[in-house]
Short mmCIF file of C-alpha atoms and ligand atoms in Angstrom, two decimals:
data_model
loop_
_atom_site.label_atom_id
_atom_site.label_comp_id
_atom_site.label_asym_id
_atom_site.label_seq_id
_atom_site.Cartn_x
_atom_site.Cartn_y
_atom_site.Cartn_z
CA MET A 21 9.25 18.55 22.24
CA ALA A 22 8.49 15.55 20.14
CA ARG A 23 10.39 13.57 17.57
CA ILE A 24 8.34 13.21 14.41
CA VAL A 25 8.88 11.49 11.08
CA MET A 26 6.83 13.03 8.29
CA LYS A 27 6.25 11.31 4.97
CA PHE A 28 5.02 12.98 1.80
CA GLY A 29 3.64 11.02 -1.17
CA GLY A 30 4.09 11.60 -4.88
CA THR A 31 1.15 13.95 -5.35
CA SER A 32 2.45 16.21 -2.58
CA MET A 33 5.91 16.25 -4.21
CA ALA A 34 4.78 16.82 -7.80
CA GLY A 35 6.66 19.97 -8.81
CA THR A 36 8.62 22.71 -7.09
CA GLU A 37 5.47 24.62 -6.19
CA ARG A 38 4.10 21.71 -4.19
CA ILE A 39 7.49 20.95 -2.68
CA ARG A 40 7.51 24.51 -1.36
CA ARG A 41 4.19 23.88 0.33
CA VAL A 42 5.59 20.68 1.84
CA ALA A 43 8.64 22.59 3.09
CA LYS A 44 6.37 25.05 4.87
CA ILE A 45 4.43 22.27 6.56
CA VAL A 46 7.73 20.72 7.68
CA ARG A 47 8.98 24.04 9.05
CA LYS A 48 5.76 24.51 10.98
CA GLN A 49 6.05 21.03 12.46
CA GLN A 50 9.63 21.71 13.48
CA ALA A 51 8.69 25.02 15.11
CA GLY A 52 6.01 23.25 17.16
CA ARG A 53 3.43 24.94 19.30
CA ASP A 54 4.34 27.70 21.75
CA GLY A 55 8.02 27.49 20.95
CA ALA A 56 8.30 23.78 21.77
CA ARG A 57 10.65 22.80 18.98
CA ASN A 58 10.23 19.36 17.47
CA GLU A 59 12.90 17.14 15.98
CA VAL A 60 11.95 16.27 12.44
CA ALA A 61 12.91 13.87 9.68
CA VAL A 62 11.11 13.77 6.34
CA VAL A 63 10.74 10.80 4.01
CA VAL A 64 9.68 11.56 0.45
CA SER A 65 8.29 9.80 -2.62
CA ALA A 66 9.17 10.53 -6.21
CA MET A 67 6.96 13.02 -8.03
CA ALA A 68 3.59 11.52 -8.98
CA GLY A 69 3.87 9.49 -12.17
CA GLU A 70 7.67 9.49 -12.15
CA THR A 71 8.14 5.93 -10.95
CA ASP A 72 5.68 4.65 -13.58
CA ARG A 73 7.64 6.53 -16.21
CA LEU A 74 10.91 4.97 -15.05
CA VAL A 75 9.38 1.48 -14.91
CA ASN A 76 8.24 1.91 -18.52
CA PHE A 77 11.75 2.79 -19.60
CA CYS A 78 12.95 -0.48 -18.08
CA ARG A 79 10.26 -2.43 -19.89
CA GLU A 80 11.12 -0.78 -23.18
CA ALA A 81 14.82 -1.45 -22.70
CA ASN A 82 14.30 -5.09 -21.85
CA PRO A 83 10.94 -6.73 -21.10
CA MET A 84 12.69 -9.47 -19.12
CA TYR A 85 14.62 -6.90 -17.14
CA ASP A 86 17.24 -7.67 -14.52
CA THR A 87 15.71 -6.37 -11.29
CA ALA A 88 19.07 -5.13 -9.97
CA GLU A 89 19.35 -2.68 -12.87
CA TYR A 90 15.63 -1.86 -12.61
CA ASP A 91 16.35 -0.72 -9.03
CA VAL A 92 19.14 1.56 -10.22
CA VAL A 93 16.67 3.23 -12.56
CA VAL A 94 13.56 3.49 -10.40
CA ALA A 95 15.34 4.62 -7.22
CA SER A 96 16.33 7.82 -8.99
CA GLY A 97 12.89 9.45 -8.67
CA GLU A 98 13.25 9.79 -4.90
CA GLN A 99 16.83 11.04 -5.18
CA VAL A 100 15.51 14.02 -7.12
CA THR A 101 12.71 14.92 -4.71
CA SER A 102 14.84 14.54 -1.56
CA GLY A 103 17.46 16.91 -2.95
CA LEU A 104 14.80 19.38 -4.06
CA LEU A 105 13.10 19.37 -0.66
CA ALA A 106 16.43 19.94 1.13
CA LEU A 107 17.14 22.85 -1.21
CA THR A 108 13.70 24.32 -0.64
CA LEU A 109 14.00 24.01 3.14
CA GLN A 110 17.36 25.76 2.96
CA SER A 111 15.79 28.54 0.93
CA LEU A 112 13.35 29.06 3.81
CA GLY A 113 16.26 29.42 6.20
CA ALA A 114 16.14 25.92 7.69
CA LYS A 115 19.09 23.64 8.29
CA ALA A 116 18.42 20.64 6.09
CA ARG A 117 20.28 17.91 4.27
CA SER A 118 19.48 14.73 2.40
CA TRP A 119 20.69 11.24 3.25
CA LEU A 120 20.28 8.74 0.43
CA GLY A 121 19.49 5.11 1.23
CA TRP A 122 23.10 3.99 0.82
CA GLN A 123 24.46 6.90 2.85
CA LEU A 124 22.31 6.42 5.92
CA PRO A 125 22.48 3.41 5.34
CA ILE A 126 19.12 1.66 5.04
CA VAL A 127 20.36 -1.90 4.75
CA THR A 128 18.00 -4.28 2.99
CA THR A 129 17.88 -7.83 1.71
CA GLY A 130 19.20 -8.35 -1.80
CA LYS A 131 15.78 -9.19 -3.23
CA HIS A 132 15.68 -6.50 -5.88
CA ALA A 133 12.40 -4.72 -6.65
CA SER A 134 10.90 -6.01 -3.40
CA ALA A 135 13.68 -5.84 -0.82
CA ARG A 136 12.96 -5.81 2.90
CA ILE A 137 14.65 -3.50 5.35
CA ASP A 138 17.03 -5.39 7.66
CA GLU A 139 18.23 -2.47 9.68
CA ILE A 140 18.76 1.23 9.85
CA ASP A 141 21.74 1.82 12.07
CA ALA A 142 22.15 5.55 11.75
CA PRO A 143 23.22 7.22 14.98
CA GLY A 144 24.22 10.25 12.91
CA LEU A 145 20.60 10.76 11.95
CA GLY A 146 19.33 11.15 15.51
CA GLU A 147 22.26 13.44 16.34
CA ALA A 148 21.56 15.68 13.36
CA MET A 149 17.87 15.86 14.23
CA ALA A 150 18.71 16.80 17.80
CA GLU A 151 20.89 19.63 16.46
CA GLY A 152 17.92 21.05 14.57
CA VAL A 153 18.85 19.71 11.15
CA ILE A 154 15.88 18.53 9.12
CA ALA A 155 16.86 15.15 7.71
CA VAL A 156 15.42 14.47 4.28
CA ILE A 157 15.40 10.82 3.26
CA PRO A 158 14.32 9.37 -0.08
CA GLY A 159 11.74 6.66 0.47
CA PHE A 160 11.59 3.39 -1.46
CA GLN A 161 15.36 2.85 -1.69
CA GLY A 162 18.03 1.05 0.27
CA VAL A 163 21.30 -0.77 -0.21
CA ASP A 164 22.04 -4.47 0.11
CA GLU A 165 25.08 -6.01 1.81
CA SER A 166 27.06 -6.09 -1.40
CA GLY A 167 26.51 -2.36 -1.87
CA ARG A 168 23.96 -2.52 -4.67
CA ILE A 169 20.94 -0.22 -4.71
CA THR A 170 17.64 -1.88 -3.86
CA THR A 171 13.99 -0.78 -3.82
CA LEU A 172 11.22 -1.91 -1.53
CA GLY A 173 8.38 -2.55 -3.97
CA ARG A 174 5.82 -0.06 -5.25
CA GLY A 175 4.50 2.28 -2.62
CA GLY A 176 7.55 1.44 -0.50
CA SER A 177 8.15 4.95 0.79
CA ASP A 178 5.54 4.39 3.47
CA THR A 179 7.59 1.46 4.71
CA SER A 180 10.75 3.58 4.64
CA ALA A 181 8.99 6.18 6.78
CA VAL A 182 7.79 3.68 9.36
CA ALA A 183 11.24 2.05 9.49
CA VAL A 184 12.93 5.42 10.00
CA ALA A 185 10.36 6.25 12.71
CA ALA A 186 11.16 2.98 14.47
CA ALA A 187 14.92 3.55 14.12
CA VAL A 188 14.88 7.04 15.63
CA LYS A 189 12.18 6.08 18.16
CA ALA A 190 9.83 8.75 16.88
CA ASP A 191 6.77 9.70 18.86
CA ARG A 192 4.69 9.54 15.70
CA CYS A 193 4.94 8.84 12.00
CA ASP A 194 2.70 11.21 10.04
CA ILE A 195 1.91 10.06 6.52
CA TYR A 196 0.81 13.01 4.42
CA THR A 197 -1.02 11.97 1.32
CA ASP A 198 -3.54 13.22 -1.23
CA VAL A 199 -6.43 12.02 0.87
CA ASP A 200 -7.02 13.41 4.34
CA GLY A 201 -7.43 10.08 6.05
CA VAL A 202 -8.77 6.57 5.66
CA TYR A 203 -12.34 6.39 4.44
CA THR A 204 -15.01 3.71 4.60
CA THR A 205 -14.39 3.42 0.86
CA ASP A 206 -12.98 5.42 -2.04
CA PRO A 207 -14.79 8.80 -1.84
CA ARG A 208 -14.37 9.23 -5.59
CA ILE A 209 -16.75 6.30 -6.02
CA VAL A 210 -19.08 6.86 -3.09
CA SER A 211 -19.66 10.51 -2.27
CA ARG A 212 -21.18 9.50 1.04
CA ALA A 213 -18.05 7.68 2.20
CA ARG A 214 -17.03 8.69 5.72
CA LYS A 215 -13.60 9.44 7.12
CA LEU A 216 -12.65 7.07 9.91
CA LYS A 217 -11.18 8.60 13.04
CA ALA A 218 -9.27 5.40 13.70
CA VAL A 219 -8.75 1.93 12.25
CA THR A 220 -6.89 -0.99 13.77
CA TYR A 221 -3.53 -2.14 12.42
CA GLU A 222 -5.21 -5.38 11.36
CA GLU A 223 -7.98 -3.65 9.43
CA MET A 224 -5.55 -1.27 7.82
CA LEU A 225 -3.43 -4.24 6.80
CA GLU A 226 -6.38 -5.79 5.00
CA LEU A 227 -7.55 -2.50 3.52
CA ALA A 228 -4.04 -1.72 2.30
CA SER A 229 -3.55 -5.15 0.80
CA VAL A 230 -6.80 -5.03 -1.13
CA GLY A 231 -6.30 -1.78 -2.85
CA ALA A 232 -7.30 1.06 -0.54
CA LYS A 233 -4.18 2.77 -1.82
CA VAL A 234 -3.56 4.85 1.26
CA LEU A 235 -0.57 2.97 2.69
CA GLN A 236 1.72 0.22 1.52
CA THR A 237 0.74 -3.05 3.21
CA ARG A 238 4.19 -3.76 4.45
CA SER A 239 4.42 -0.44 6.24
CA VAL A 240 1.36 -1.29 8.31
CA GLY A 241 2.75 -4.69 9.30
CA LEU A 242 6.00 -3.04 10.31
CA ALA A 243 4.20 -0.35 12.32
CA MET A 244 2.22 -3.06 14.11
CA ARG A 245 5.36 -5.05 14.98
CA GLU A 246 7.38 -2.03 16.05
CA GLY A 247 4.49 -0.26 17.79
CA VAL A 248 4.92 2.87 15.66
CA ARG A 249 1.96 5.25 15.98
CA VAL A 250 0.91 6.16 12.49
CA GLN A 251 -1.35 8.98 11.43
CA VAL A 252 -2.64 9.48 7.88
CA LEU A 253 -3.41 13.06 6.96
CA SER A 254 -3.69 15.47 4.06
CA SER A 255 -0.87 17.63 2.81
CA PHE A 256 -3.34 19.88 1.01
CA VAL A 257 -3.78 22.41 3.71
CA GLY A 258 -3.33 26.14 3.39
CA ASP A 259 -0.29 28.16 4.48
CA ASP A 260 -1.96 29.04 7.76
CA ALA A 261 -2.51 25.36 8.50
CA ILE A 262 -2.70 24.17 12.04
CA PRO A 263 0.08 21.81 13.17
CA ALA A 264 -0.38 18.11 12.54
CA ASP A 265 -1.31 17.49 16.16
CA GLU A 266 -4.60 19.24 15.53
CA ILE A 267 -5.49 18.03 12.06
CA PRO A 268 -8.10 15.31 12.28
CA GLY A 269 -6.54 12.59 10.17
CA THR A 270 -6.96 8.87 10.75
CA LEU A 271 -4.99 7.20 13.51
CA ILE A 272 -3.92 3.60 13.12
CA VAL A 273 -4.23 1.95 16.49
CA SER A 274 -4.23 -1.40 18.29
CA GLU A 275 -7.50 -3.23 18.89
CA ALA A 276 -7.30 -2.38 22.59
CA GLU A 277 -7.03 1.32 21.85
CA MET A 278 -9.94 0.99 19.40
CA ASN A 279 -12.11 -0.59 22.10
CA ASP A 280 -11.31 2.35 24.36
CA LEU A 281 -12.38 4.76 21.65
CA VAL A 282 -15.65 2.87 21.21
CA GLU A 283 -16.28 2.83 24.95
CA ARG A 284 -15.64 6.55 25.21
CA GLY A 285 -18.20 7.05 22.43
CA GLU A 286 -15.61 8.49 20.03
CA MET A 287 -16.07 5.67 17.50
CA GLU A 288 -19.12 3.65 16.53
CA ARG A 289 -18.91 -0.13 16.57
CA GLN A 290 -19.48 -1.57 13.06
CA HIS A 291 -19.44 -5.08 11.62
CA VAL A 292 -17.78 -3.78 8.49
CA THR A 293 -15.30 -0.93 8.74
CA GLY A 294 -14.46 -0.41 5.09
CA ILE A 295 -14.78 -1.59 1.51
CA ALA A 296 -11.80 -1.75 -0.82
CA HIS A 297 -11.44 -2.44 -4.50
CA ASP A 298 -8.47 -3.47 -6.57
CA LYS A 299 -8.32 -3.41 -10.36
CA ASN A 300 -4.64 -4.17 -10.58
CA GLU A 301 -4.87 -7.93 -10.52
CA ALA A 302 -5.06 -10.28 -13.46
CA LYS A 303 -6.47 -13.77 -13.60
CA ILE A 304 -4.58 -16.76 -14.96
CA ILE A 305 -6.26 -20.08 -15.66
CA LEU A 306 -4.21 -23.19 -16.36
CA THR A 307 -6.44 -25.89 -17.78
CA ARG A 308 -6.14 -29.62 -17.36
CA VAL A 309 -3.34 -29.66 -14.84
CA PRO A 310 -2.56 -33.21 -13.66
CA ASP A 311 -4.33 -33.77 -10.32
CA ARG A 312 -1.42 -35.20 -8.36
CA PRO A 313 0.87 -34.17 -5.51
CA GLY A 314 3.44 -31.61 -6.60
CA SER A 315 1.47 -30.07 -9.49
CA VAL A 316 0.51 -26.98 -7.61
CA ALA A 317 4.02 -26.58 -6.21
CA ASN A 318 5.37 -26.73 -9.78
CA ILE A 319 3.16 -23.80 -10.68
CA PHE A 320 3.73 -21.54 -7.70
CA GLU A 321 7.38 -22.11 -6.82
CA PRO A 322 8.78 -20.48 -9.96
CA LEU A 323 6.41 -17.53 -9.52
CA ALA A 324 7.56 -17.05 -5.93
CA ALA A 325 11.19 -17.29 -7.00
CA ALA A 326 10.52 -14.47 -9.47
CA SER A 327 8.93 -12.35 -6.68
CA ILE A 328 5.49 -12.56 -8.28
CA ASN A 329 2.81 -12.39 -5.60
CA VAL A 330 -0.06 -14.78 -6.08
CA ASP A 331 -3.27 -13.83 -4.34
CA MET A 332 -6.58 -15.68 -4.83
CA ILE A 333 -6.15 -19.34 -5.76
CA ILE A 334 -8.92 -21.69 -6.82
CA GLN A 335 -8.42 -25.27 -7.79
CA ASN A 336 -11.58 -26.37 -9.50
CA VAL A 337 -12.92 -29.85 -9.00
CA GLY A 338 -11.61 -31.98 -11.84
CA ARG A 339 -14.10 -32.43 -14.64
CA ASP A 340 -12.18 -35.31 -16.09
CA LYS A 341 -10.54 -37.85 -13.93
CA GLY A 342 -7.03 -36.94 -12.92
CA GLU A 343 -7.12 -33.39 -14.23
CA THR A 344 -8.09 -30.05 -12.77
CA ASP A 345 -8.14 -26.36 -13.72
CA VAL A 346 -6.13 -24.02 -11.52
CA THR A 347 -7.15 -20.34 -11.40
CA PHE A 348 -5.21 -17.64 -9.58
CA THR A 349 -4.47 -13.93 -9.63
CA VAL A 350 -1.19 -12.01 -9.95
CA PRO A 351 -0.51 -8.27 -10.13
CA GLN A 352 -1.31 -7.07 -13.65
CA ALA A 353 2.18 -5.65 -14.05
CA ASP A 354 3.66 -9.12 -13.52
CA LEU A 355 1.33 -10.88 -15.96
CA PRO A 356 3.74 -11.00 -18.94
CA ARG A 357 6.56 -12.36 -16.76
CA ALA A 358 4.25 -14.88 -15.08
CA GLN A 359 2.95 -16.05 -18.43
CA ALA A 360 6.45 -16.45 -19.85
CA LEU A 361 7.63 -18.38 -16.80
CA LEU A 362 4.67 -20.75 -16.95
CA GLU A 363 5.02 -21.30 -20.71
CA ASP A 364 8.66 -22.23 -20.13
CA ARG A 365 7.54 -24.90 -17.68
CA ARG A 366 4.60 -26.21 -19.66
CA ASP A 367 5.97 -29.76 -19.84
CA GLU A 368 7.02 -29.91 -16.23
CA ILE A 369 3.66 -28.61 -14.96
CA GLY A 370 1.71 -30.47 -17.62
CA PHE A 371 -1.13 -28.01 -18.27
CA ASN A 372 -3.04 -27.83 -21.52
CA ARG A 373 -3.92 -24.17 -22.02
CA ILE A 374 -3.08 -20.91 -20.31
CA ILE A 375 -5.89 -18.34 -20.32
CA THR A 376 -5.40 -14.84 -18.95
CA ASP A 377 -7.84 -12.05 -18.15
CA SER A 378 -6.94 -8.59 -16.86
CA HIS A 379 -10.51 -7.40 -16.90
CA ILE A 380 -11.28 -8.35 -13.31
CA ALA A 381 -11.55 -6.56 -10.00
CA LYS A 382 -11.38 -7.65 -6.42
CA ILE A 383 -13.84 -6.17 -3.96
CA SER A 384 -13.27 -6.70 -0.26
CA VAL A 385 -15.24 -5.91 2.86
CA VAL A 386 -13.13 -5.56 6.00
CA GLY A 387 -13.85 -5.21 9.69
CA VAL A 388 -12.70 -6.56 13.05
CA GLY A 389 -16.40 -6.62 13.94
CA MET A 390 -16.78 -9.68 11.69
CA LYS A 391 -14.96 -11.81 14.24
CA SER A 392 -17.98 -11.73 16.51
CA HIS A 393 -20.81 -11.28 14.03
CA ALA A 394 -22.24 -13.85 11.64
CA GLY A 395 -24.02 -13.07 8.38
CA VAL A 396 -21.58 -10.56 6.91
CA ALA A 397 -20.81 -12.79 3.91
CA GLY A 398 -24.48 -13.51 3.28
CA THR A 399 -25.24 -9.79 3.12
CA MET A 400 -22.46 -9.34 0.56
CA PHE A 401 -23.52 -12.14 -1.76
CA ARG A 402 -27.21 -11.18 -1.58
CA ALA A 403 -26.53 -7.48 -2.23
CA LEU A 404 -24.36 -8.27 -5.27
CA SER A 405 -26.78 -10.81 -6.70
CA GLU A 406 -29.69 -8.38 -6.43
CA ARG A 407 -27.78 -6.11 -8.81
CA GLY A 408 -26.94 -8.97 -11.15
CA ILE A 409 -23.22 -8.94 -10.34
CA ASN A 410 -21.62 -12.32 -10.90
CA ILE A 411 -19.00 -13.59 -8.45
CA GLN A 412 -16.09 -15.45 -10.10
CA ALA A 413 -14.13 -16.34 -6.98
CA ILE A 414 -14.30 -15.83 -3.23
CA SER A 415 -11.64 -15.73 -0.54
CA THR A 416 -11.92 -14.98 3.15
CA SER A 417 -9.91 -14.31 6.28
CA GLU A 418 -11.00 -13.70 9.84
CA ILE A 419 -11.73 -10.03 9.17
CA LYS A 420 -12.14 -9.90 5.38
CA ILE A 421 -14.29 -11.28 2.57
CA SER A 422 -13.12 -10.74 -1.01
CA VAL A 423 -14.83 -11.49 -4.28
CA MET A 424 -13.55 -11.36 -7.84
CA ILE A 425 -15.93 -9.76 -10.33
CA ASP A 426 -15.91 -8.24 -13.82
CA GLU A 427 -13.92 -4.99 -13.76
CA ASP A 428 -16.78 -3.01 -15.36
CA GLU A 429 -18.91 -3.66 -12.28
CA THR A 430 -16.40 -2.35 -9.73
CA GLU A 431 -18.02 0.99 -8.96
CA LEU A 432 -21.51 -0.45 -8.82
CA ALA A 433 -20.41 -3.21 -6.45
CA VAL A 434 -18.64 -0.79 -4.11
CA ARG A 435 -21.70 1.50 -3.95
CA VAL A 436 -24.12 -1.32 -3.38
CA LEU A 437 -22.04 -2.79 -0.56
CA HIS A 438 -21.41 0.55 1.10
CA THR A 439 -25.16 1.00 1.39
CA ALA A 440 -25.83 -2.63 2.32
CA TYR A 441 -23.57 -2.38 5.38
CA GLY A 442 -25.02 0.93 6.50
CA LEU A 443 -21.82 2.88 5.90
CA ASP A 444 -23.31 5.79 3.93
CA ALA A 445 -22.95 9.11 5.71
CA PRO A 446 -26.27 10.73 6.56
CA VAL A 447 -27.39 13.28 3.97
CA ASP A 448 -27.41 16.75 5.50
CA ASP A 449 -30.40 18.86 4.82
N1 LIG B 4 7.86 6.13 -5.85
C1 LIG B 4 7.56 4.77 -5.47
C2 LIG B 4 6.29 4.31 -6.14
O1 LIG B 4 5.66 5.05 -6.84
C3 LIG B 4 7.50 4.60 -4.00
C4 LIG B 4 6.46 5.39 -3.29
O2 LIG B 4 6.03 6.43 -3.76
O3 LIG B 4 6.06 5.00 -2.19
O4 LIG B 4 5.93 3.18 -6.01
MG1 MG B 5 1.97 5.79 -1.78
#
């Protein structure tokens, strides 16, 4: 017997037909192999597209929306799917019930639209699971100390699942999604992308944060801290599907476990593990910012206070004495708010012009192998230049190199790099 938390994403939950398929997978997991019953909890996303639809309603109602009310609206998508899954499970003869975020409760900080989970103290959940009840929990939502509904940021259901897995001390957290694992890059762009048997928490963290939309970044950090074993796998399997234990998804493991896999010959050692792209960022340039202590703080503090995540930052060398241009990226969805906030503080910051550009993409190469291998960056810059792709900005970490390029060149850049690092799967003949 094992205790397993299963999480299903929006594509898997899109419509009653698909929810029925999910319910069957859940039943099979609960039944286990050879009569070894498992204890199961399920965390669900809203139906695909639903959260976007709800976000748009908020924008239409009030472009400068209050994030507390935004949370009330957007949390509703998961309420619908959790109730529907419980109903469907019941129709298959299972014992099932839903627990909404505030009922469990999943207590979070009060930072609306990007709250963090503080604790899940739900002894009742473990008890119900032990009694054979399938617990269905809406992802993405929680409740703050004052009793108001919160949400965890887009893609937050993954984090809910990992947090529930940690809280009930699950043996594994299986994330079912519309891809069947983590690939060297987006297989829709590179048909010769390969599925990885395993990636390290660190690599997954970088891949998730740069747009390999498999898992929410925060969920990976949480899994790493709590030591939750995570497996990514496909929910698009037939009715006679084998149980999750036998589906070859991608396991997210520690570096030590990865080294074992390499030594046993189950994984190949690579300098670069994967290539990610992200078209959801926008560039902001503030021109002629006074080059003095405090200028940069004046720009970024208000953005942080408004929960706007800044990623790449470049402060150009001042052309004129005492002035400099500051370039940075923010999520595209936050661009109007960021722009309004900065305009409001024009005098305080002292910039001349604000220039924005959403037509950019960030391409990143990621791999723990980079730690011990030089020349990875050189290969990237050379490969891009040979195809005439211009690099607008660069940022690096110990296991990642990212470049900002024109959005139209995204697919070309990903393909070129996938080949340059020898990641293409062999062609079968
Ligand atoms: N429904 C939310 C979103 O689309 C949360 C999730 O699916 O993880 O962002
Ligand atoms: Mg997701």
